[in-house]
Amino acid sequence: MSTHLTTVAGVPVDTRHFIGGERVASTETFTDVSPIDGSVLAEISRGTAMEAAAAVAAAKAAFPAWAATPRAERARLLHAIADGVERRLEELALVETTDNGALLRSHRRGVMPRVAHNFRFFANWLLELGHEDFTTRGHTNHVTWDPAGPCVLITPWNAPLMLATWKVAPALAAGDTVVLKPAEWSPLTASLLADIAAEAGLPAGVLNVVQGYGSEVGDPLTAHPDVRRISFTGSVPTARHISASAAANLTPLSLELGGKSPLLVFADADLDLAAGLAVEQYDNAGQVCLAATRILVEAPVAEEFTRRFTEKAAALRQGDPREETTDIGPTIHPRQLEKIDGFVRRALEAGARAVIGGHRGEGQYYVPTLLTDVRQDSEIVQEEVFGPVLTLQTFEDEDEAVRLANDTRFGLAATVATGDAERAARVTARLVAGTVWVNCFFVRDLKAPFGGSRHSGVGREGGTWSFDFYCDVKNTVTAPKGFKDHG
């Protein structure tokens, strides 16, 4: 077996970059560790400015032919990639669970099927993409979506392959070429995606994968003058750094950043439903940007809501994510565990009370936590923890509920639980958020716009919004006369 192959959960994974259709090794490596038990999974090629430049050059060289490829052929190849994902779904699920600690049952039933759906959706949307011609004083306006060029896509560790393909699929459908830089804490399924794309017949250089640290390979990618689009999902501080890096070239950015989303529970809500929605926020060990981590409950029902919540939370099973009965797995990395614990310790020292949890579990696990007696201006209410930690506050009326919900620098999502349709309409109209769910959570359609307000992001992707970002949208205006008759 090649020294550049590692075996994870019985699946061989190449640890090298994928550039211009070939595997490329770096002289240095970084260690990839499983959050489940701390075992070393692989030594991964550690990219530098040299690999970044080579990947962008490969993407640039492949762009003219890929941009000129007819839409139907691009769509066919995206469907072929989806076929490959479905054939290897079990392998992808096993590798990703081992690499990032998320539930194997979720990967099998939801996440990996969604990866395939990402490719199929944007392949199909591409074939339907268009705008009716319209006239201006007899002149015809014709709108087109032209491929923009090489794209750099930087993806997070909490849902590695699903969020990578949420970007890769529309970029490829748009006729762009791609350099994908996965998170260094969960790089393995991106490498498998490169194999799947090559097996599907995607031309060399159209999809490149470069691994490594942001400071070493991410910076030269985002600052490269030949890059035409940058899409990033991650933290606000990193987004600021990327924005500054891209500014010199005026490279357009799409940024999906952190959240501190509220769950508003009104007294007229189905409290059992609301408590279930709140407990659902512990999904993926709370490592979900959309999670409604601030629970706001109307005062008269706060005690009953808390009782129902704690009963449901007590039924959750934390443990090995590979087991079917596990509900909550480990945190991704010791540094993330320490960050979560630091937030909670400081909150408790400041006077917060732990209704449940409030401490680490064994190994790399943090016990699901609900904190109350927290101030609106406190760190635990204002800053993203990105772990299984929720806060509970009460409100007296609609105005106070909205004020508390909107009183952070974020605006990614919000959830409202109410039995009054008119109240739902009033409240959702006043909430600052890119997505609002009413009496539900995490229902997402790829046709819908997705993104955040305020410090939660810049821009929207999904459906035509994705093509608006990954393309140069052009309007061609043609006069009603002036052409010569060649008949």
XYZ file of C-alpha atoms in Angstrom:
487
model
C 0.000 0.000 0.000
C 1.202 3.518 -0.790
C 2.656 5.457 2.132
C 0.187 8.179 1.159
C -2.833 5.990 1.830
C -4.428 5.651 5.240
C -7.212 3.265 6.145
C -10.079 4.753 8.155
C -12.955 2.518 9.256
C -11.798 0.044 6.612
C -11.800 2.662 3.848
C -8.554 3.673 2.059
C -8.113 7.453 1.882
C -5.347 9.293 0.020
C -3.686 11.864 2.274
C -2.236 13.968 -0.541
C -3.652 17.046 -2.250
C -5.545 16.658 -5.518
C -4.283 19.229 -8.040
C -4.808 19.224 -11.791
C -6.171 15.695 -11.712
C -3.146 14.267 -9.902
C -2.189 13.483 -6.337
C 0.475 15.835 -5.010
C 2.360 15.369 -1.734
C 3.804 18.120 0.426
C 7.130 17.858 2.203
C 5.407 18.494 5.564
C 2.310 16.904 7.099
C -0.161 17.587 9.890
C -1.820 15.006 12.115
C -5.505 14.192 11.820
C -6.989 12.759 15.024
C -10.376 11.157 15.678
C -12.451 12.989 18.292
C -14.069 9.695 19.301
C -11.041 8.221 21.048
C -8.082 10.464 20.236
C -6.539 7.936 17.865
C -4.327 9.194 15.038
C -6.078 8.687 11.706
C -3.496 10.003 9.270
C -0.613 12.303 8.492
C -2.084 14.723 5.948
C -0.126 16.659 3.318
C 0.314 20.168 4.685
C -0.154 22.726 1.966
C 1.893 25.881 1.465
C 1.866 28.826 -0.915
C 3.429 26.520 -3.510
C 0.487 24.095 -3.506
C -1.960 27.005 -3.395
C -0.391 28.533 -6.501
C -0.369 25.188 -8.295
C -4.045 24.570 -7.514
C -5.139 28.011 -8.696
C -3.029 27.583 -11.851
C -4.696 24.235 -12.524
C -8.134 25.749 -11.993
C -7.297 28.672 -14.252
C -6.008 26.396 -17.015
C -9.113 24.198 -16.847
C -11.572 27.089 -16.735
C -11.969 28.000 -20.444
C -12.913 24.477 -21.514
C -15.163 23.889 -18.499
C -16.908 27.257 -18.948
C -17.538 26.383 -22.598
C -18.934 22.946 -21.737
C -22.649 22.879 -22.595
C -25.011 23.072 -19.650
C -26.418 19.613 -20.333
C -22.951 18.056 -20.168
C -22.066 19.876 -16.954
C -25.337 18.671 -15.479
C -24.628 15.102 -16.591
C -21.273 15.124 -14.860
C -22.774 16.494 -11.648
C -25.321 13.683 -11.697
C -22.457 11.236 -12.250
C -20.724 12.610 -9.138
C -23.985 12.178 -7.216
C -24.112 8.572 -8.439
C -20.604 8.051 -7.104
C -21.540 9.518 -3.728
C -24.515 7.180 -3.499
C -22.393 4.150 -4.411
C -19.919 5.018 -1.673
C -22.417 6.402 0.834
C -21.571 3.883 3.562
C -17.836 4.493 3.170
C -18.300 8.266 3.282
C -20.492 7.983 6.377
C -17.987 5.770 8.197
C -15.005 7.979 7.368
C -16.733 11.232 8.283
C -18.039 9.923 11.596
C -14.558 8.708 12.500
C -13.026 12.006 11.410
C -15.399 14.526 13.003
C -17.422 12.601 15.571
C -20.918 13.298 14.241
C -23.522 10.538 14.467
C -23.106 7.658 12.034
C -26.865 7.181 11.793
C -27.248 10.832 10.760
C -24.551 10.481 8.129
C -26.179 7.372 6.715
C -29.759 8.593 6.689
C -29.497 12.325 6.166
C -26.123 13.935 5.607
C -24.630 11.786 2.837
C -27.912 11.529 0.903
C -27.988 15.334 1.109
C -24.467 15.427 -0.377
C -25.739 13.579 -3.438
C -28.833 15.792 -3.521
C -26.644 18.923 -3.557
C -25.165 17.808 -6.887
C -28.481 16.693 -8.366
C -30.322 19.833 -7.322
C -27.843 22.272 -8.848
C -27.476 20.136 -11.967
C -31.226 20.320 -12.489
C -31.463 23.995 -11.525
C -28.774 24.817 -14.078
C -30.946 23.406 -16.865
C -33.873 25.555 -15.738
C -31.882 28.720 -15.037
C -33.032 31.664 -17.084
C -34.867 34.951 -17.220
C -37.583 35.973 -19.635
C -36.450 38.518 -22.202
C -38.031 41.943 -21.804
C -38.148 45.043 -23.929
C -37.143 48.638 -23.380
C -38.402 51.052 -26.029
C -38.365 48.194 -28.526
C -34.916 46.958 -27.502
C -34.584 43.360 -26.246
C -32.936 42.668 -22.872
C -31.441 39.183 -22.526
C -30.054 38.102 -19.120
C -27.362 35.406 -18.891
C -25.289 33.833 -16.122
C -21.698 33.639 -17.363
C -19.063 31.515 -15.550
C -16.869 33.746 -13.389
C -13.610 31.812 -13.121
C -11.617 29.909 -10.488
C -13.258 29.806 -7.051
C -11.731 29.190 -3.638
C -14.106 27.392 -1.285
C -13.149 27.143 2.385
C -15.297 24.833 4.449
C -15.797 24.036 8.171
C -15.353 20.902 10.253
C -18.832 20.441 11.698
C -20.473 19.047 8.523
C -17.452 18.678 6.244
C -18.725 17.028 3.084
C -22.278 18.338 3.115
C -21.155 21.961 3.488
C -18.319 21.489 0.988
C -20.697 20.197 -1.682
C -23.198 22.947 -0.873
C -20.507 25.182 -2.394
C -18.792 22.852 -4.872
C -21.986 21.771 -6.638
C -23.289 25.236 -7.631
C -19.795 26.471 -8.503
C -19.253 23.553 -10.885
C -22.781 23.858 -12.268
C -22.130 27.552 -12.935
C -19.126 26.657 -15.099
C -16.509 27.725 -12.570
C -13.480 25.707 -11.551
C -12.806 25.050 -7.892
C -10.057 24.925 -5.304
C -11.537 23.361 -2.173
C -9.738 23.867 1.124
C -11.316 21.650 3.824
C -10.921 22.268 7.543
C -7.768 20.741 8.940
C -9.718 19.007 11.751
C -11.829 16.974 9.277
C -10.147 16.710 5.846
C -10.730 13.100 4.850
C -14.040 13.094 2.972
C -12.878 15.992 0.792
C -10.118 13.689 -0.441
C -12.692 10.976 -1.177
C -14.800 13.529 -3.063
C -11.833 14.247 -5.344
C -11.649 10.529 -6.183
C -15.384 10.340 -6.820
C -15.311 13.386 -9.114
C -12.389 11.983 -11.102
C -14.112 8.611 -11.456
C -17.236 10.418 -12.695
C -15.199 11.934 -15.528
C -14.807 15.505 -14.295
C -11.935 17.006 -16.328
C -8.585 17.492 -14.626
C -8.216 20.835 -12.876
C -11.946 21.505 -12.582
C -11.958 20.364 -8.938
C -8.809 20.664 -6.855
C -8.432 19.890 -3.156
C -5.702 21.495 -1.063
C -5.254 20.611 2.611
C -3.578 22.480 5.421
C -3.762 25.421 7.780
C -5.366 28.733 6.975
C -2.251 30.772 7.656
C -0.107 28.562 5.411
C -2.323 27.649 2.463
C -5.586 29.541 3.012
C -3.994 32.983 2.935
C -2.226 32.531 -0.414
C -5.435 31.096 -1.881
C -7.663 33.989 -0.828
C -5.088 36.599 -1.844
C -4.422 35.106 -5.282
C -5.188 37.569 -8.098
C -6.533 34.831 -10.414
C -9.296 33.818 -7.990
C -12.687 35.198 -9.035
C -14.892 34.077 -6.122
C -14.341 33.120 -2.478
C -16.953 31.327 -0.419
C -16.265 30.713 3.266
C -18.167 29.124 6.133
C -16.663 29.632 9.568
C -15.940 32.142 12.277
C -16.248 35.922 12.225
C -12.534 36.578 13.006
C -11.448 34.330 10.127
C -13.974 36.016 7.827
C -12.497 39.420 8.659
C -9.042 38.099 7.782
C -10.252 36.596 4.497
C -12.115 39.791 3.611
C -8.970 41.854 4.107
C -6.979 39.358 2.048
C -9.507 39.452 -0.811
C -9.899 43.215 -0.756
C -6.703 43.909 -2.713
C -8.152 42.099 -5.732
C -11.786 43.079 -5.094
C -12.635 39.376 -5.114
C -16.349 38.881 -4.417
C -17.085 37.050 -1.176
C -19.882 34.907 0.179
C -19.588 34.495 3.945
C -21.701 32.241 6.162
C -20.555 32.924 9.701
C -21.485 32.398 13.310
C -24.813 32.555 15.025
C -26.402 33.119 18.406
C -29.904 32.315 17.335
C -32.977 32.593 19.569
C -35.862 30.207 20.165
C -38.903 32.243 21.199
C -41.496 30.241 23.132
C -44.815 32.009 23.684
C -47.368 30.993 26.300
C -49.814 29.914 23.598
C -47.301 27.460 22.053
C -47.526 23.689 22.158
C -45.040 23.362 25.015
C -44.227 19.746 24.246
C -43.348 20.741 20.679
C -41.354 23.737 21.924
C -39.400 21.626 24.424
C -38.625 19.143 21.653
C -37.373 21.935 19.416
C -35.140 23.177 22.227
C -33.633 19.751 22.913
C -32.998 19.383 19.172
C -30.448 22.198 19.497
C -28.044 19.674 21.028
C -27.749 17.976 17.642
C -24.152 17.337 16.541
C -23.030 18.116 20.105
C -24.266 21.680 19.584
C -21.724 22.236 16.823
C -24.269 23.747 14.436
C -24.103 27.360 13.307
C -27.909 27.559 13.019
C -28.573 26.240 16.524
C -31.047 28.243 18.591
C -28.849 28.427 21.659
C -30.773 31.256 23.373
C -34.135 29.981 24.617
C -36.529 32.834 25.377
C -39.715 31.750 27.168
C -42.780 33.771 28.115
C -42.672 34.027 31.922
C -46.007 32.347 32.821
C -44.985 29.067 31.145
C -41.246 29.099 31.914
C -41.483 26.625 34.784
C -43.598 24.137 32.835
C -41.430 24.516 29.733
C -38.280 23.867 31.788
C -39.822 20.749 33.316
C -40.673 19.319 29.904
C -37.287 20.307 28.505
C -35.326 18.600 31.287
C -37.401 15.422 30.912
C -36.623 15.250 27.196
C -32.962 16.142 27.666
C -32.590 13.403 30.291
C -33.530 10.841 27.651
C -30.591 11.791 25.424
C -27.755 9.289 25.268
C -24.227 10.627 24.939
C -21.535 8.264 23.740
C -19.832 6.645 20.772
C -21.329 8.230 17.624
C -20.946 4.955 15.727
C -23.609 3.323 17.884
C -27.199 3.470 16.668
C -28.584 4.485 20.065
C -26.265 7.465 20.584
C -27.829 10.936 20.393
C -24.826 13.154 21.154
C -21.228 12.488 20.193
C -17.933 14.147 21.134
C -16.720 17.644 20.441
C -14.418 17.874 17.448
C -11.088 18.730 19.129
C -9.534 19.270 22.571
C -9.206 22.981 21.811
C -12.942 23.198 21.104
C -13.738 21.305 24.294
C -11.589 23.707 26.291
C -13.299 26.675 24.645
C -16.763 25.340 25.526
C -15.751 24.607 29.107
C -14.248 28.068 29.473
C -17.495 29.730 28.398
C -19.505 27.723 30.928
C -17.058 28.166 33.813
C -17.016 31.926 33.331
C -20.808 32.031 33.141
C -21.156 30.061 36.377
C -18.611 32.294 38.079
C -20.668 35.301 36.967
C -23.808 33.956 38.653
C -25.429 31.669 36.065
C -27.124 28.484 37.303
C -26.830 25.139 35.550
C -30.283 23.555 35.257
C -28.620 20.542 33.651
C -24.981 19.825 32.846
C -22.441 22.582 33.301
C -19.353 20.375 33.124
C -17.266 18.063 30.952
C -17.949 14.403 30.513
C -15.313 11.741 30.023
C -12.814 12.069 27.201
C -13.730 14.619 24.586
C -17.390 14.922 25.561
C -19.226 17.884 27.063
C -22.418 17.197 28.990
C -25.527 18.868 27.481
C -26.014 22.064 29.438
C -28.806 24.555 30.122
C -27.907 27.751 31.960
C -30.365 30.187 33.487
C -30.024 33.361 35.593
C -27.940 34.921 32.830
C -27.738 38.603 31.970
C -28.536 39.796 28.453
C -25.155 41.533 28.189
C -23.177 38.535 29.464
C -20.622 36.693 27.374
C -22.594 33.446 27.450
C -25.615 35.193 25.893
C -23.722 37.310 23.390
C -20.948 35.042 22.066
C -21.126 31.836 20.042
C -20.102 28.817 22.127
C -20.467 26.144 19.406
C -21.123 23.324 21.803
C -24.039 21.677 23.650
C -24.742 24.742 25.760
C -28.072 26.605 25.853
C -29.256 29.545 27.919
C -32.794 30.235 29.145
C -34.274 33.687 29.717
C -37.851 34.844 30.232
C -39.849 37.686 28.713
C -43.100 39.402 29.585
C -44.524 40.363 26.212
C -43.985 40.329 22.462
C -41.948 43.522 22.390
C -39.516 42.253 25.005
C -39.241 38.907 23.222
C -38.257 40.595 19.958
C -35.900 42.993 21.708
C -34.044 40.156 23.439
C -34.006 38.039 20.268
C -32.435 40.807 18.193
C -30.013 42.000 20.882
C -26.801 40.357 19.643
C -24.402 41.157 16.818
C -25.555 38.037 14.962
C -28.530 37.341 12.712
C -28.262 33.897 11.189
C -31.519 32.234 12.193
C -34.413 32.264 14.637
C -37.136 29.844 15.726
C -40.591 30.810 16.960
C -43.002 28.546 18.850
C -46.542 29.911 19.025
C -50.105 28.762 18.524
C -51.188 32.096 17.069
C -50.660 32.531 13.304
C -51.089 36.313 13.516
C -48.482 36.550 16.270
C -46.136 34.397 14.186
C -46.480 36.813 11.275
C -45.932 39.876 13.488
C -42.898 38.467 15.275
C -41.129 36.951 12.280
C -41.450 40.264 10.423
C -39.496 41.964 13.216
C -36.737 39.399 13.720
C -33.278 40.029 12.252
C -32.327 36.690 10.731
C -31.567 35.060 7.407
C -33.889 32.132 8.170
C -36.855 31.967 10.564
C -38.602 28.718 11.465
C -42.091 28.709 12.991
C -43.032 25.638 15.044
C -40.263 23.663 13.310
C -36.487 23.636 12.978
C -33.879 22.916 10.309
C -36.302 22.514 7.429
C -34.152 23.604 4.478
C -34.907 23.623 0.780
C -32.072 24.213 -1.665
C -34.362 26.546 -3.619
C -34.468 28.946 -0.657
C -31.948 31.725 0.018
C -29.535 30.941 2.829
C -27.219 33.308 4.647
C -26.993 35.607 7.625
C -27.535 39.201 8.624
C -25.196 41.440 10.602
C -22.080 39.508 11.701
C -23.628 36.220 10.621
C -22.638 36.684 7.022
C -22.569 38.437 3.690
C -24.699 37.376 0.744
C -27.147 34.574 0.069
C -26.735 31.194 -1.620
C -29.275 28.588 -2.723
C -31.275 28.232 -5.929
C -30.719 31.135 -8.298
C -28.960 33.096 -5.534
C -26.065 30.631 -5.817
C -25.756 31.241 -9.540
C -25.966 34.989 -8.953
C -22.860 34.660 -6.789
C -20.857 32.122 -8.777
C -21.548 33.797 -12.124
C -21.128 37.150 -13.773
C -24.739 38.076 -14.442
C -24.912 39.863 -17.774
C -27.661 41.753 -19.581
C -27.393 42.044 -23.364
C -29.493 44.781 -24.966
C -30.206 44.459 -28.694
C -31.674 47.141 -30.923
C -34.766 46.241 -32.996
C -32.931 47.008 -36.219
C -29.420 47.378 -37.604
C -28.589 43.818 -38.644
C -27.875 43.158 -42.287
C -30.015 40.688 -44.167
C -27.841 37.694 -45.060
C -30.728 35.828 -46.685
